[in-house]
């Protein structure tokens, strides 16, 4: 049987992570310079014209958020 308290904790953690990623995406797409929390390098926005896998990436690969773009 599933433990409701553990499920609620997972749900809260997932929602927090989602909201943090959403805020990060907004900041980078607005032109702000944001550093990777893990390695400290600048997170770059890669557009569909630049690569087949657009998204947000740091140079070391710690931050790796693939985005879907509609053209």
Tab-separated table of N, CA and C in Angstrom, residues 28-53:
chain	number	residue	atom	x	y	z
A	28	UNK	N	16.693	33.116	-18.142
A	28	UNK	CA	17.661	32.983	-19.233
A	28	UNK	C	17.068	33.512	-20.536
A	29	UNK	N	15.795	33.215	-20.798
A	29	UNK	CA	15.163	33.687	-22.032
A	29	UNK	C	14.947	35.195	-22.018
A	30	UNK	N	14.938	35.803	-20.830
A	30	UNK	CA	14.820	37.257	-20.720
A	30	UNK	C	16.172	37.947	-20.904
A	31	UNK	N	17.240	37.154	-21.055
A	31	UNK	CA	18.550	37.730	-21.304
A	31	UNK	C	19.439	37.866	-20.083
A	32	UNK	N	18.988	37.386	-18.951
A	32	UNK	CA	19.816	37.472	-17.743
A	32	UNK	C	20.924	36.433	-17.785
A	33	UNK	N	22.070	36.788	-17.236
A	33	UNK	CA	23.198	35.866	-17.141
A	33	UNK	C	23.036	35.083	-15.836
A	34	UNK	N	22.840	33.779	-15.972
A	34	UNK	CA	22.612	32.899	-14.830
A	34	UNK	C	23.721	31.853	-14.809
A	35	UNK	N	24.240	31.603	-13.615
A	35	UNK	CA	25.295	30.611	-13.436
A	35	UNK	C	24.687	29.268	-13.024
A	36	UNK	N	25.304	28.201	-13.492
A	36	UNK	CA	24.909	26.842	-13.097
A	36	UNK	C	25.167	26.678	-11.607
A	37	UNK	N	24.210	26.114	-10.886
A	37	UNK	CA	24.361	25.897	-9.446
A	37	UNK	C	25.460	24.887	-9.124
A	38	UNK	N	25.746	23.981	-10.034
A	38	UNK	CA	26.712	22.918	-9.770
A	38	UNK	C	28.147	23.332	-10.099
A	39	UNK	N	28.362	23.856	-11.323
A	39	UNK	CA	29.737	24.131	-11.759
A	39	UNK	C	30.071	25.618	-11.843
A	40	UNK	N	29.063	26.482	-11.840
A	40	UNK	CA	29.314	27.923	-11.860
A	40	UNK	C	29.510	28.525	-13.235
A	41	UNK	N	29.437	27.725	-14.302
A	41	UNK	CA	29.568	28.283	-15.644
A	41	UNK	C	28.232	28.889	-16.077
A	42	UNK	N	28.267	29.742	-17.078
A	42	UNK	CA	27.072	30.421	-17.558
A	42	UNK	C	26.151	29.453	-18.291
A	43	UNK	N	24.864	29.545	-17.992
A	43	UNK	CA	23.862	28.735	-18.678
A	43	UNK	C	23.496	29.448	-19.974
A	44	UNK	N	23.546	28.707	-21.072
A	44	UNK	CA	23.284	29.282	-22.389
A	44	UNK	C	21.986	28.735	-22.963
A	45	UNK	N	21.294	29.605	-23.695
A	45	UNK	CA	20.082	29.211	-24.411
A	45	UNK	C	20.481	28.786	-25.815
A	46	UNK	N	20.118	27.582	-26.199
A	46	UNK	CA	20.382	27.059	-27.538
A	46	UNK	C	19.050	27.019	-28.270
A	47	UNK	N	18.964	27.767	-29.367
A	47	UNK	CA	17.726	27.877	-30.140
A	47	UNK	C	17.631	26.781	-31.191
A	48	UNK	N	16.430	26.521	-31.729
A	48	UNK	CA	16.260	25.473	-32.735
A	48	UNK	C	17.130	25.671	-33.979
A	49	UNK	N	17.424	26.930	-34.312
A	49	UNK	CA	18.263	27.200	-35.486
A	49	UNK	C	19.720	26.795	-35.239
A	50	UNK	N	20.103	26.676	-33.978
A	50	UNK	CA	21.483	26.384	-33.615
A	50	UNK	C	21.749	24.892	-33.408
A	51	UNK	N	20.711	24.140	-33.097
A	51	UNK	CA	20.910	22.732	-32.765
A	51	UNK	C	19.605	21.968	-32.937
A	52	UNK	N	19.736	20.646	-33.086
A	52	UNK	CA	18.544	19.805	-33.170
A	52	UNK	C	17.914	19.594	-31.797
A	53	UNK	N	18.663	19.866	-30.736
A	53	UNK	CA	18.125	19.726	-29.379
A	53	UNK	C	18.238	21.065	-28.646
